[in-house]
Amino acid sequence: MQALLHIAVVLMQLALLLALSPFVVGLIRKVKARLQCRRGASLFQPYADLAKLFQKQPVISSTTSWIFTAAPYIVFASTVAAGLLVPVFVSHTPLNFAGNIIALVYMLALGTFFLILAGLDAGSAFGGMGSSREAIVATLAEPAMMLSILAIALTAGSTNLSTIVHQSALMEGALVPPAHLMALAALFIVTLAETGRVPVDNPATHLELTMIHEAMLLEYSGRYLALMEWAAGIKLVVFLTLIVNVFAPWGIATSLSPAAITVGLLVYLVKVSALAVVIGVIESMFAKLRLFRVPEMLGAAFILALLALVFFYTLKG
């Protein structure tokens, strides 16, 4: 019976990640439209876009190799696998034995690696430009991401995300406020960078000189483009889940009882939606940074995460 319950939780988490990601993208777009005094598209427009793309026949350049056609499936599968390692509405995920924060970072890095290869494989100037920029962003963002979560892991005494979230939800050994806030700020900056949001990148533009993520997708169409866009939305949800559950795990289910799961699911939806609204407000208030300013921003995130560790050890001693 317990094994069946664990399987049900895994399937629920998988279905939630797949279904919620287009809604979060649509919510951010809706918030931006309202702040710009526009009506904007429906919250469910991303679902219609994905359905339309899946029905279209992809057009593949004759100069591409197997990497170009395999990359969408690898990027999508690695992003979904990373999402299953993160506690969503239950603190103890059934797949927590499969890895810790290091495995999570490397699963996301695997998708980024093949995305970069796909941009280069097409042989277009824009794809190569976007791939080189994405490599720089990923190289600078991943250490800051790992350090920011490690600052919380020190208190829990484990790098396992389920253990970290569970102990934080039970209010066991919470971090001191300075370290907590610095790690949170670092992870939020990394989220904007890794998911291609303003001020690092703008997913709503196709200006040649400013594209990063979109430049690597210019050669994709049909179901391949749908998988890439869907994977990008899932990656955004994964990062938002990390923020709300690692740093604010209030309401998450600490047991597998139906009542606890129901409350945890509702609270999770509210927290992720609220954070999506915050991202929409930020994208409406700030302009995109010039490219050479992006490393400075990610460097600041790394310094904040490092200072969180320093504050933890200093105040602990």
Short mmCIF file of C-alpha atoms in Angstrom, two decimals:
data_model
loop_
_atom_site.label_atom_id
_atom_site.label_comp_id
_atom_site.label_asym_id
_atom_site.label_seq_id
_atom_site.Cartn_x
_atom_site.Cartn_y
_atom_site.Cartn_z
CA MET A 1 0.00 0.00 0.00
CA GLN A 2 2.82 2.39 0.86
CA ALA A 3 4.55 1.64 -2.44
CA LEU A 4 1.36 2.44 -4.37
CA LEU A 5 1.03 5.71 -2.49
CA HIS A 6 4.61 6.66 -3.39
CA ILE A 7 3.94 5.88 -7.04
CA ALA A 8 0.80 8.01 -6.92
CA VAL A 9 2.76 10.95 -5.45
CA VAL A 10 5.40 10.67 -8.20
CA LEU A 11 2.71 10.64 -10.90
CA MET A 12 0.93 13.60 -9.27
CA GLN A 13 4.18 15.57 -9.12
CA LEU A 14 4.96 14.74 -12.76
CA ALA A 15 1.48 15.74 -13.91
CA LEU A 16 1.66 18.96 -11.88
CA LEU A 17 5.00 20.00 -13.39
CA LEU A 18 3.78 19.29 -16.92
CA ALA A 19 0.44 21.04 -16.46
CA LEU A 20 1.55 24.02 -14.37
CA SER A 21 4.49 25.21 -16.47
CA PRO A 22 2.44 26.73 -19.35
CA PHE A 23 0.13 28.41 -16.83
CA VAL A 24 3.08 30.07 -15.04
CA VAL A 25 4.40 31.38 -18.36
CA GLY A 26 0.94 32.68 -19.24
CA LEU A 27 0.56 34.30 -15.82
CA ILE A 28 3.84 36.20 -16.18
CA ARG A 29 2.78 37.43 -19.62
CA LYS A 30 -0.62 38.47 -18.29
CA VAL A 31 0.89 40.45 -15.42
CA LYS A 32 3.26 42.23 -17.81
CA ALA A 33 0.40 43.05 -20.17
CA ARG A 34 -1.75 44.49 -17.38
CA LEU A 35 1.11 46.64 -16.07
CA GLN A 36 1.61 47.93 -19.62
CA CYS A 37 -2.10 48.84 -19.84
CA ARG A 38 -2.81 46.04 -22.32
CA ARG A 39 -5.41 43.32 -22.15
CA GLY A 40 -2.92 40.63 -23.08
CA ALA A 41 -3.47 37.04 -24.15
CA SER A 42 -5.38 34.52 -22.09
CA LEU A 43 -3.69 32.75 -19.20
CA PHE A 44 -4.17 29.53 -21.17
CA GLN A 45 -2.65 30.78 -24.43
CA PRO A 46 0.62 28.84 -23.87
CA TYR A 47 -1.40 25.60 -23.83
CA ALA A 48 -2.90 26.47 -27.21
CA ASP A 49 0.54 27.40 -28.56
CA LEU A 50 2.01 24.05 -27.51
CA ALA A 51 -0.94 22.15 -28.99
CA LYS A 52 -0.55 24.00 -32.29
CA LEU A 53 3.20 23.36 -32.44
CA PHE A 54 2.76 19.63 -31.75
CA GLN A 55 0.45 19.43 -34.77
CA LYS A 56 2.93 21.08 -37.13
CA GLN A 57 5.50 19.18 -39.17
CA PRO A 58 9.07 20.16 -38.19
CA VAL A 59 11.42 21.56 -40.82
CA ILE A 60 15.00 20.32 -40.41
CA SER A 61 18.05 21.79 -42.12
CA SER A 62 20.10 19.41 -44.25
CA THR A 63 23.29 20.54 -42.51
CA THR A 64 22.25 19.28 -39.06
CA SER A 65 23.24 16.01 -37.43
CA TRP A 66 21.49 13.67 -34.99
CA ILE A 67 22.24 16.15 -32.18
CA PHE A 68 19.70 18.61 -33.57
CA THR A 69 16.82 16.11 -33.51
CA ALA A 70 17.82 14.39 -30.26
CA ALA A 71 18.42 17.59 -28.27
CA PRO A 72 14.71 18.48 -27.71
CA TYR A 73 14.00 15.06 -26.20
CA ILE A 74 17.13 15.14 -24.02
CA VAL A 75 16.46 18.69 -22.83
CA PHE A 76 12.84 17.86 -22.03
CA ALA A 77 13.64 14.55 -20.28
CA SER A 78 16.51 15.98 -18.21
CA THR A 79 14.40 18.95 -17.09
CA VAL A 80 11.51 16.69 -16.05
CA ALA A 81 13.92 14.37 -14.23
CA ALA A 82 15.37 17.35 -12.36
CA GLY A 83 11.86 18.41 -11.40
CA LEU A 84 11.15 15.00 -9.88
CA LEU A 85 14.14 15.44 -7.54
CA VAL A 86 12.67 18.62 -6.04
CA PRO A 87 9.99 18.44 -3.32
CA VAL A 88 6.88 20.10 -4.72
CA PHE A 89 3.89 19.68 -2.42
CA VAL A 90 5.28 16.85 -0.24
CA SER A 91 8.51 17.36 1.71
CA HIS A 92 9.70 13.76 1.30
CA THR A 93 9.65 12.99 -2.41
CA PRO A 94 9.61 9.26 -3.22
CA LEU A 95 12.59 9.76 -5.58
CA ASN A 96 14.78 11.51 -3.01
CA PHE A 97 17.14 8.53 -3.02
CA ALA A 98 18.10 9.28 -6.63
CA GLY A 99 20.20 12.34 -5.88
CA ASN A 100 20.84 15.55 -4.00
CA ILE A 101 21.46 19.17 -4.95
CA ILE A 102 24.55 18.17 -6.92
CA ALA A 103 22.53 15.71 -9.02
CA LEU A 104 19.89 18.40 -9.54
CA VAL A 105 22.44 20.91 -10.82
CA TYR A 106 24.00 18.37 -13.15
CA MET A 107 20.62 17.25 -14.53
CA LEU A 108 19.83 20.86 -15.40
CA ALA A 109 23.35 21.29 -16.79
CA LEU A 110 22.84 18.26 -19.05
CA GLY A 111 19.87 19.92 -20.70
CA THR A 112 21.78 23.19 -21.06
CA PHE A 113 24.73 21.36 -22.61
CA PHE A 114 22.61 19.75 -25.33
CA LEU A 115 20.76 23.01 -25.90
CA ILE A 116 24.10 24.68 -26.57
CA LEU A 117 25.14 21.85 -28.89
CA ALA A 118 21.86 22.13 -30.78
CA GLY A 119 22.40 25.84 -31.33
CA LEU A 120 25.86 25.15 -32.73
CA ASP A 121 24.76 22.13 -34.78
CA ALA A 122 22.37 24.17 -36.93
CA GLY A 123 25.33 26.14 -38.29
CA SER A 124 23.58 29.52 -38.13
CA ALA A 125 25.32 32.64 -36.90
CA PHE A 126 22.54 33.38 -34.41
CA GLY A 127 22.66 29.86 -32.99
CA GLY A 128 26.39 30.07 -32.38
CA MET A 129 26.03 33.51 -30.82
CA GLY A 130 23.27 32.32 -28.48
CA SER A 131 25.18 29.17 -27.56
CA SER A 132 28.31 31.08 -26.57
CA ARG A 133 26.27 33.48 -24.44
CA GLU A 134 24.33 30.63 -22.82
CA ALA A 135 27.60 28.89 -21.94
CA ILE A 136 28.83 32.01 -20.15
CA VAL A 137 25.58 32.43 -18.22
CA ALA A 138 25.43 28.76 -17.20
CA THR A 139 29.07 28.71 -16.10
CA LEU A 140 28.55 31.68 -13.80
CA ALA A 141 25.06 30.76 -12.55
CA GLU A 142 25.52 27.13 -11.50
CA PRO A 143 28.15 27.73 -8.76
CA ALA A 144 25.98 30.46 -7.23
CA MET A 145 22.95 28.17 -7.33
CA MET A 146 24.79 25.34 -5.60
CA LEU A 147 26.25 27.60 -2.90
CA SER A 148 22.91 29.24 -2.13
CA ILE A 149 21.21 25.88 -1.52
CA LEU A 150 24.28 24.63 0.35
CA ALA A 151 23.81 27.47 2.82
CA ILE A 152 20.48 25.91 3.80
CA ALA A 153 21.89 22.38 3.60
CA LEU A 154 24.42 23.14 6.34
CA THR A 155 21.62 23.65 8.82
CA ALA A 156 19.80 20.48 7.78
CA GLY A 157 23.05 18.51 7.85
CA SER A 158 22.31 17.00 4.45
CA THR A 159 22.52 17.87 0.75
CA ASN A 160 19.35 15.90 0.08
CA LEU A 161 16.61 18.32 -0.94
CA SER A 162 13.86 16.32 0.76
CA THR A 163 15.73 16.39 4.07
CA ILE A 164 16.42 20.12 3.71
CA VAL A 165 12.78 20.98 2.95
CA HIS A 166 11.37 18.60 5.58
CA GLN A 167 13.52 19.97 8.40
CA SER A 168 12.86 23.56 7.34
CA ALA A 169 9.13 22.85 7.28
CA LEU A 170 9.35 21.46 10.81
CA MET A 171 11.32 24.61 11.81
CA GLU A 172 14.32 22.60 12.91
CA GLY A 173 17.44 24.73 13.05
CA ALA A 174 16.42 27.59 10.78
CA LEU A 175 19.20 29.75 9.40
CA VAL A 176 19.96 33.15 10.86
CA PRO A 177 18.19 35.90 8.89
CA PRO A 178 21.26 37.47 7.18
CA ALA A 179 22.49 34.19 5.71
CA HIS A 180 18.96 33.17 4.78
CA LEU A 181 18.23 36.41 2.94
CA MET A 182 21.56 36.43 1.11
CA ALA A 183 21.12 32.87 -0.11
CA LEU A 184 17.56 33.67 -1.19
CA ALA A 185 18.70 36.75 -3.15
CA ALA A 186 21.45 34.72 -4.83
CA LEU A 187 19.06 31.95 -5.91
CA PHE A 188 16.51 34.46 -7.20
CA ILE A 189 19.15 36.12 -9.40
CA VAL A 190 20.22 32.70 -10.66
CA THR A 191 16.57 31.90 -11.44
CA LEU A 192 16.25 34.98 -13.65
CA ALA A 193 19.49 34.10 -15.44
CA GLU A 194 18.95 30.35 -15.91
CA THR A 195 15.39 30.75 -17.16
CA GLY A 196 16.17 33.61 -19.54
CA ARG A 197 14.08 36.30 -17.87
CA VAL A 198 14.57 40.06 -17.73
CA PRO A 199 17.03 41.65 -16.96
CA VAL A 200 19.35 38.87 -18.24
CA ASP A 201 17.34 37.88 -21.32
CA ASN A 202 13.97 38.70 -22.82
CA PRO A 203 11.95 35.71 -24.09
CA ALA A 204 9.49 38.03 -25.86
CA THR A 205 12.01 39.53 -28.27
CA HIS A 206 13.91 38.33 -31.33
CA LEU A 207 16.38 41.18 -31.62
CA GLU A 208 19.57 39.69 -33.02
CA LEU A 209 21.99 41.55 -30.77
CA THR A 210 20.21 40.74 -27.50
CA MET A 211 19.01 37.13 -27.89
CA ILE A 212 20.43 34.32 -25.76
CA HIS A 213 17.94 31.49 -25.30
CA GLU A 214 15.77 32.35 -28.29
CA ALA A 215 18.80 32.48 -30.60
CA MET A 216 19.41 28.76 -30.04
CA LEU A 217 15.79 27.93 -30.94
CA LEU A 218 15.51 29.86 -34.19
CA GLU A 219 16.08 26.76 -36.34
CA TYR A 220 13.49 24.67 -34.48
CA SER A 221 9.87 24.22 -35.52
CA GLY A 222 6.95 21.88 -34.97
CA ARG A 223 7.12 19.35 -32.16
CA TYR A 224 10.82 20.02 -31.57
CA LEU A 225 10.11 23.67 -30.80
CA ALA A 226 7.15 22.63 -28.61
CA LEU A 227 9.39 20.36 -26.54
CA MET A 228 11.99 23.11 -26.14
CA GLU A 229 9.41 25.69 -25.10
CA TRP A 230 7.72 23.25 -22.72
CA ALA A 231 11.07 22.32 -21.18
CA ALA A 232 11.86 26.02 -20.65
CA GLY A 233 8.56 26.44 -18.80
CA ILE A 234 9.20 23.36 -16.65
CA LYS A 235 12.68 24.68 -15.81
CA LEU A 236 11.12 27.95 -14.66
CA VAL A 237 8.69 26.05 -12.42
CA VAL A 238 11.54 23.95 -11.00
CA PHE A 239 13.48 27.06 -9.98
CA LEU A 240 10.38 28.71 -8.51
CA THR A 241 9.70 25.50 -6.58
CA LEU A 242 13.24 25.56 -5.19
CA ILE A 243 12.75 29.11 -3.95
CA VAL A 244 9.34 28.63 -2.33
CA ASN A 245 10.10 25.23 -0.78
CA VAL A 246 13.74 25.61 0.29
CA PHE A 247 13.40 29.13 1.69
CA ALA A 248 9.67 29.27 2.50
CA PRO A 249 8.40 25.70 3.02
CA TRP A 250 5.31 26.80 4.93
CA GLY A 251 2.31 24.61 4.26
CA ILE A 252 4.14 21.81 2.49
CA ALA A 253 2.91 18.34 3.41
CA THR A 254 5.23 16.56 5.86
CA SER A 255 3.19 13.34 5.69
CA LEU A 256 1.36 11.40 3.00
CA SER A 257 -2.11 11.79 4.47
CA PRO A 258 -4.77 13.00 1.98
CA ALA A 259 -5.50 16.12 4.02
CA ALA A 260 -1.84 17.12 4.25
CA ILE A 261 -1.32 16.52 0.51
CA THR A 262 -4.38 18.60 -0.37
CA VAL A 263 -3.27 21.54 1.79
CA GLY A 264 0.31 21.24 0.51
CA LEU A 265 -0.87 21.29 -3.10
CA LEU A 266 -3.08 24.36 -2.62
CA VAL A 267 -0.40 26.28 -0.71
CA TYR A 268 2.19 25.37 -3.33
CA LEU A 269 0.01 26.70 -6.16
CA VAL A 270 -0.54 29.97 -4.28
CA LYS A 271 3.18 30.47 -3.54
CA VAL A 272 4.33 29.70 -7.09
CA SER A 273 1.64 31.95 -8.58
CA ALA A 274 2.63 34.79 -6.24
CA LEU A 275 6.29 34.42 -7.19
CA ALA A 276 5.34 34.39 -10.89
CA VAL A 277 3.49 37.68 -10.35
CA VAL A 278 6.64 39.12 -8.72
CA ILE A 279 8.70 38.10 -11.77
CA GLY A 280 6.14 39.75 -14.05
CA VAL A 281 6.35 42.97 -12.04
CA ILE A 282 10.16 42.92 -12.14
CA GLU A 283 10.17 42.40 -15.90
CA SER A 284 7.89 45.42 -16.28
CA MET A 285 9.99 47.65 -14.03
CA PHE A 286 13.51 46.91 -15.28
CA ALA A 287 15.12 46.99 -18.68
CA LYS A 288 17.32 44.26 -20.07
CA LEU A 289 20.95 44.56 -19.05
CA ARG A 290 23.68 45.02 -21.60
CA LEU A 291 25.45 41.75 -22.23
CA PHE A 292 28.73 42.65 -20.53
CA ARG A 293 26.77 43.56 -17.39
CA VAL A 294 25.33 40.05 -17.00
CA PRO A 295 28.56 38.51 -15.60
CA GLU A 296 28.66 41.30 -13.01
CA MET A 297 25.12 40.46 -11.92
CA LEU A 298 25.89 36.74 -11.66
CA GLY A 299 29.13 37.55 -9.87
CA ALA A 300 27.08 39.46 -7.31
CA ALA A 301 24.86 36.38 -6.88
CA PHE A 302 27.93 34.22 -6.25
CA ILE A 303 29.26 36.70 -3.69
CA LEU A 304 25.89 36.78 -1.91
CA ALA A 305 25.81 32.98 -1.73
CA LEU A 306 29.39 32.91 -0.46
CA LEU A 307 28.62 35.55 2.15
CA ALA A 308 25.66 33.45 3.29
CA LEU A 309 28.09 30.63 4.09
CA VAL A 310 30.47 33.02 5.83
CA PHE A 311 27.66 34.47 7.96
CA PHE A 312 26.46 31.01 8.85
CA TYR A 313 29.84 29.86 10.16
CA THR A 314 30.59 33.23 11.81
CA LEU A 315 27.32 33.51 13.71
CA LYS A 316 27.33 29.82 14.50
CA GLY A 317 30.73 30.10 16.11
#
